[in-house]
Structures are given as structure tokens and as C-alpha cells.
Short mmCIF file of C-alpha atoms in Angstrom, two decimals:
data_model
loop_
_atom_site.label_atom_id
_atom_site.label_comp_id
_atom_site.label_asym_id
_atom_site.label_seq_id
_atom_site.Cartn_x
_atom_site.Cartn_y
_atom_site.Cartn_z
CA MET M 1 5.81 -27.61 -8.62
CA THR M 2 6.38 -27.25 -12.20
CA ASP M 3 9.30 -26.63 -13.82
CA ASP M 4 7.68 -23.14 -14.69
CA ALA M 5 7.41 -22.16 -11.38
CA VAL M 6 11.65 -22.45 -10.42
CA ALA M 7 12.64 -18.11 -11.19
CA GLY M 8 14.23 -18.40 -14.82
CA GLY M 9 12.70 -21.45 -15.79
CA GLY M 10 10.43 -22.05 -18.27
CA PRO M 11 9.24 -24.80 -20.04
CA GLY M 12 11.93 -26.60 -21.65
CA ALA M 13 14.68 -24.78 -19.41
CA PRO M 14 17.79 -27.13 -18.63
CA ARG M 15 17.73 -28.42 -14.58
CA PRO M 16 20.97 -29.19 -13.21
CA GLY M 17 20.24 -32.71 -12.12
CA PRO M 18 17.32 -33.83 -10.12
CA ALA M 19 15.40 -31.65 -8.57
CA ALA M 20 16.02 -31.57 -4.25
CA PRO M 21 13.43 -31.92 -1.88
CA VAL M 22 12.32 -28.78 0.00
CA ARG M 23 12.29 -28.94 3.33
CA ARG M 24 12.15 -25.85 4.61
CA LEU M 25 11.73 -22.14 3.64
CA THR M 26 13.28 -18.37 3.69
CA VAL M 27 10.68 -15.71 2.61
CA LEU M 28 12.57 -12.75 2.34
CA TYR M 29 9.40 -9.73 2.51
CA ASP M 30 9.76 -6.17 2.60
CA ALA M 31 9.48 -5.19 6.21
CA ARG M 32 8.43 -1.57 5.39
CA CYS M 33 5.52 -2.29 3.04
CA SER M 34 2.39 -2.87 5.39
CA LEU M 35 0.92 -5.28 3.33
CA CYS M 36 4.02 -7.83 3.43
CA ALA M 37 4.29 -7.51 7.14
CA PHE M 38 0.29 -8.03 7.45
CA LEU M 39 1.19 -11.46 5.17
CA ARG M 40 3.67 -11.93 7.11
CA ASP M 41 1.90 -12.19 10.24
CA TRP M 42 -0.84 -14.52 8.10
CA LEU M 43 1.92 -16.88 7.00
CA MET M 44 3.16 -16.99 10.44
CA ARG M 45 -0.78 -17.96 11.74
CA GLN M 46 -0.78 -20.82 9.41
CA PRO M 47 -0.26 -24.57 9.64
CA GLN M 48 3.15 -25.32 7.52
CA LEU M 49 3.61 -28.56 6.04
CA VAL M 50 7.29 -26.90 4.87
CA PRO M 51 8.47 -24.69 7.74
CA LEU M 52 8.50 -20.71 6.78
CA ASP M 53 11.45 -18.93 8.06
CA LEU M 54 9.96 -15.02 7.19
CA VAL M 55 13.28 -12.45 7.09
CA PRO M 56 13.57 -8.99 6.23
CA ALA M 57 14.36 -8.88 2.76
CA GLY M 58 17.62 -6.47 2.65
CA SER M 59 18.55 -7.04 6.41
CA ASP M 60 21.34 -7.72 7.69
CA GLU M 61 19.87 -11.80 8.08
CA ALA M 62 19.44 -11.90 4.95
CA ARG M 63 21.71 -11.19 3.10
CA ARG M 64 24.18 -13.70 5.94
CA ARG M 65 21.76 -16.60 5.13
CA HIS M 66 22.22 -15.57 1.23
CA PRO M 67 24.75 -13.60 0.95
CA ASP M 68 24.89 -14.88 -3.36
CA LEU M 69 21.50 -12.93 -4.11
CA ASP M 70 20.91 -9.75 -5.31
CA HIS M 71 19.52 -7.88 -1.99
CA GLY M 72 18.11 -4.94 -3.62
CA ALA M 73 16.29 -6.61 -6.41
CA THR M 74 14.40 -8.88 -3.13
CA LEU M 75 12.97 -5.13 -1.69
CA ASP M 76 11.47 -5.19 -5.52
CA GLU M 77 10.42 -8.32 -5.68
CA ILE M 78 9.15 -11.67 -3.60
CA THR M 79 11.57 -13.87 -3.57
CA VAL M 80 11.80 -17.27 -1.17
CA VAL M 81 14.86 -19.27 -1.23
CA GLY M 82 14.64 -23.43 -0.70
CA ASP M 83 17.46 -25.14 1.69
CA ALA M 84 19.10 -26.64 -0.90
CA GLY M 85 19.71 -22.67 -2.73
CA GLN M 86 16.26 -23.20 -5.14
CA VAL M 87 15.58 -19.16 -5.77
CA TYR M 88 11.15 -18.85 -6.71
CA ARG M 89 10.55 -15.25 -7.89
CA GLY M 90 6.96 -13.68 -8.41
CA PRO M 91 4.75 -15.81 -8.73
CA ALA M 92 7.14 -19.18 -8.40
CA ALA M 93 7.55 -17.12 -4.56
CA TRP M 94 3.87 -17.12 -3.86
CA ILE M 95 3.03 -20.00 -5.26
CA VAL M 96 5.70 -21.99 -3.31
CA THR M 97 5.06 -20.25 -0.08
CA LEU M 98 1.06 -21.46 -0.89
CA TRP M 99 2.94 -25.13 -1.73
CA ALA M 100 4.05 -24.85 2.25
CA LEU M 101 1.36 -24.26 4.29
CA ARG M 102 -1.54 -26.78 4.75
CA GLU M 103 -4.47 -25.34 3.86
CA HIS M 104 -3.46 -23.85 0.99
CA ARG M 105 -0.85 -27.10 -0.62
CA PRO M 106 -3.79 -27.61 -2.89
CA LEU M 107 -4.44 -23.45 -4.00
CA ALA M 108 -0.96 -24.08 -5.21
CA HIS M 109 -1.33 -27.03 -6.98
CA ARG M 110 -4.00 -25.47 -9.06
CA LEU M 111 -2.18 -21.87 -9.18
CA SER M 112 0.88 -24.12 -10.51
CA THR M 113 -0.83 -24.50 -13.66
CA PRO M 114 -0.46 -22.32 -16.92
CA SER M 115 -4.50 -20.83 -16.06
CA GLY M 116 -3.79 -20.81 -12.35
CA ALA M 117 0.13 -19.62 -13.41
CA ARG M 118 -2.11 -16.27 -15.26
CA LEU M 119 -3.60 -15.80 -12.07
CA ALA M 120 -1.03 -16.34 -9.58
CA ARG M 121 0.62 -13.62 -12.01
CA GLY M 122 -2.43 -11.25 -11.98
CA ALA M 123 -2.04 -11.44 -7.99
CA VAL M 124 1.37 -10.31 -7.88
CA LEU M 125 0.97 -7.69 -10.62
CA ALA M 126 -2.04 -6.74 -8.69
CA ALA M 127 -0.04 -6.83 -5.24
CA ALA M 128 3.28 -5.08 -7.20
CA LYS M 129 0.96 -1.66 -7.73
CA TRP M 130 -0.67 -1.85 -4.27
CA ARG M 131 3.07 -1.19 -3.27
CA GLU M 132 3.70 0.98 -5.92
CA GLY M 133 0.63 3.11 -4.80
CA PRO M 134 -0.09 6.20 -2.82
CA TRP M 135 0.40 4.09 0.35
CA GLY M 136 3.11 1.13 -0.68
CA THR M 137 6.68 1.56 0.46
CA ALA M 138 7.56 2.46 -3.67
CA ALA M 139 5.67 5.55 -3.11
CA GLN M 140 8.33 6.87 -1.24
CA HIS M 141 10.60 8.62 -3.35
CA GLU M 142 14.03 11.31 -1.92
CA GLY M 143 12.30 10.61 1.04
CA ARG M 144 9.18 12.30 0.70
CA TRP M 145 6.03 10.19 0.22
CA ARG M 146 3.56 11.07 -2.88
CA GLN M 147 0.25 12.61 -1.57
CA PRO M 148 -2.32 9.64 -2.37
CA GLN M 149 -5.63 10.81 -3.97
CA TRP M 150 -6.66 10.26 -1.22
CA GLY M 151 -5.74 12.71 0.74
CA GLY M 152 -3.62 10.86 3.55
CA ARG M 153 -0.77 8.58 3.82
CA VAL M 154 0.13 5.21 5.61
CA TYR M 155 1.03 6.18 9.76
CA GLN M 156 4.82 5.20 9.80
CA ALA M 157 6.48 4.52 13.28
CA GLU M 158 9.26 6.89 11.75
CA ASP M 159 6.61 9.47 11.28
CA GLY M 160 5.54 9.78 14.99
CA TRP M 161 2.66 7.13 14.54
CA SER M 162 2.25 4.03 17.04
CA TYR M 163 -0.84 2.15 17.49
CA ASP M 164 -2.03 0.34 20.64
CA PRO M 165 -4.75 -1.84 19.88
CA SER M 166 -6.69 -0.86 22.77
CA ALA M 167 -6.51 2.64 22.29
CA GLY M 168 -5.46 2.59 18.77
CA TRP M 169 -3.38 5.03 16.88
CA THR M 170 -1.64 7.86 19.05
CA TYR M 171 0.40 10.20 17.75
CA ASN M 172 3.92 11.59 19.08
CA PRO M 173 6.28 14.04 17.20
CA PRO M 174 9.58 13.19 16.52
CA GLY M 175 11.39 15.82 17.70
CA CYS M 176 13.93 18.15 15.93
CA ASP M 177 17.25 17.42 17.67
CA SER M 178 19.44 18.91 15.32
CA GLY M 179 17.61 22.22 14.56
CA THR M 180 16.41 20.95 10.80
CA CYS M 181 12.45 19.11 10.84
CA THR M 182 11.37 17.62 7.69
CA THR M 183 8.36 18.49 6.57
CA ARG M 184 5.64 17.23 4.52
#
């Protein structure tokens, strides 16, 4: 990985001592985001050269493993932590994650070049835009979803939706035990 790939670093940024080898990476992902969960599942199926631990951002496990991180920020932007304390965010996090995968390491090397970094930044911005859209995690505001332009919204387990591959989507509305039901 280049110096540019390290979060907070850039061309000519000082680095404390020699770079530590990366033997394991923790990928912090937003478990409430369907795109993030899809990518987590995809990562778990990929042959890995460097083991990946996929941990929900902001979770008790993430806080236990990395107490010094800003866990609120990890929900806003993909964050990857190396076993020697290296922290990668945004495009650098995507690149180092691809670098850990056997079949995608050559792509990671191409993305770590100046021209590749522009492409990686564009991909991260596109993912962020998707997450901010009417169907992403960031679209939820004050407990309510903004209505998407297409007139629907994401199926959420907490709303009563569940998916069975053999039967498809089913809806079982949540109860109103307290006498107050939320309407949308």
C-alpha cells in the first residue's frame, strides 16, 4: 500500500517508524445498511490472503476491539483497522480490503496509484450517495424514512418484513403492545 492509502496520510506525510506488516484486518461496516450487509456477505465468500474480521460498526464488539476509535464516524464512513493499529478510512479502506483478497489484490494495486485513487474515491462517493438515498441507512431521519421517488422503501426486519429464499418476502406487522403504534 502507498502512503496515500493510510488515513490521515498523504504525499510526504510523516509516518512513525517503519510500516508494520498487516496480518489481519477488521472491517467495520454499517449492519443497518443493505449495501454494506451485501458487501459483507460478498467479502466473506472471497478467498482471503489476509484474514478479514467483519464487525458491525458501533457495536459492543467494535468498541471492545478498538476503544480509541470514533465509533460514530465508523458508521458514516467505512473504516478498516489493521492488527498493528493501522486505520484506513474511505477509499483507502476499500483499497486495503481488496488488497486482502486473493483475486482482487491486483486491482487494489491499480487503485493505489494516483489515477486509480480517483476511481476509488468515485466508487466510495457513489456508495455514500446510495446510502444517503431514500433506500439507504442515512435516509432514516428522526425515526422516519424519507419517501423514495419510486414510492417504496427498503424492507426492514424491525418493520415486520422477513425474507425466506423459498417463499420470498413476508410481512408480519409489529404489535402495538404499548398502545402506541408508529405510522408512516
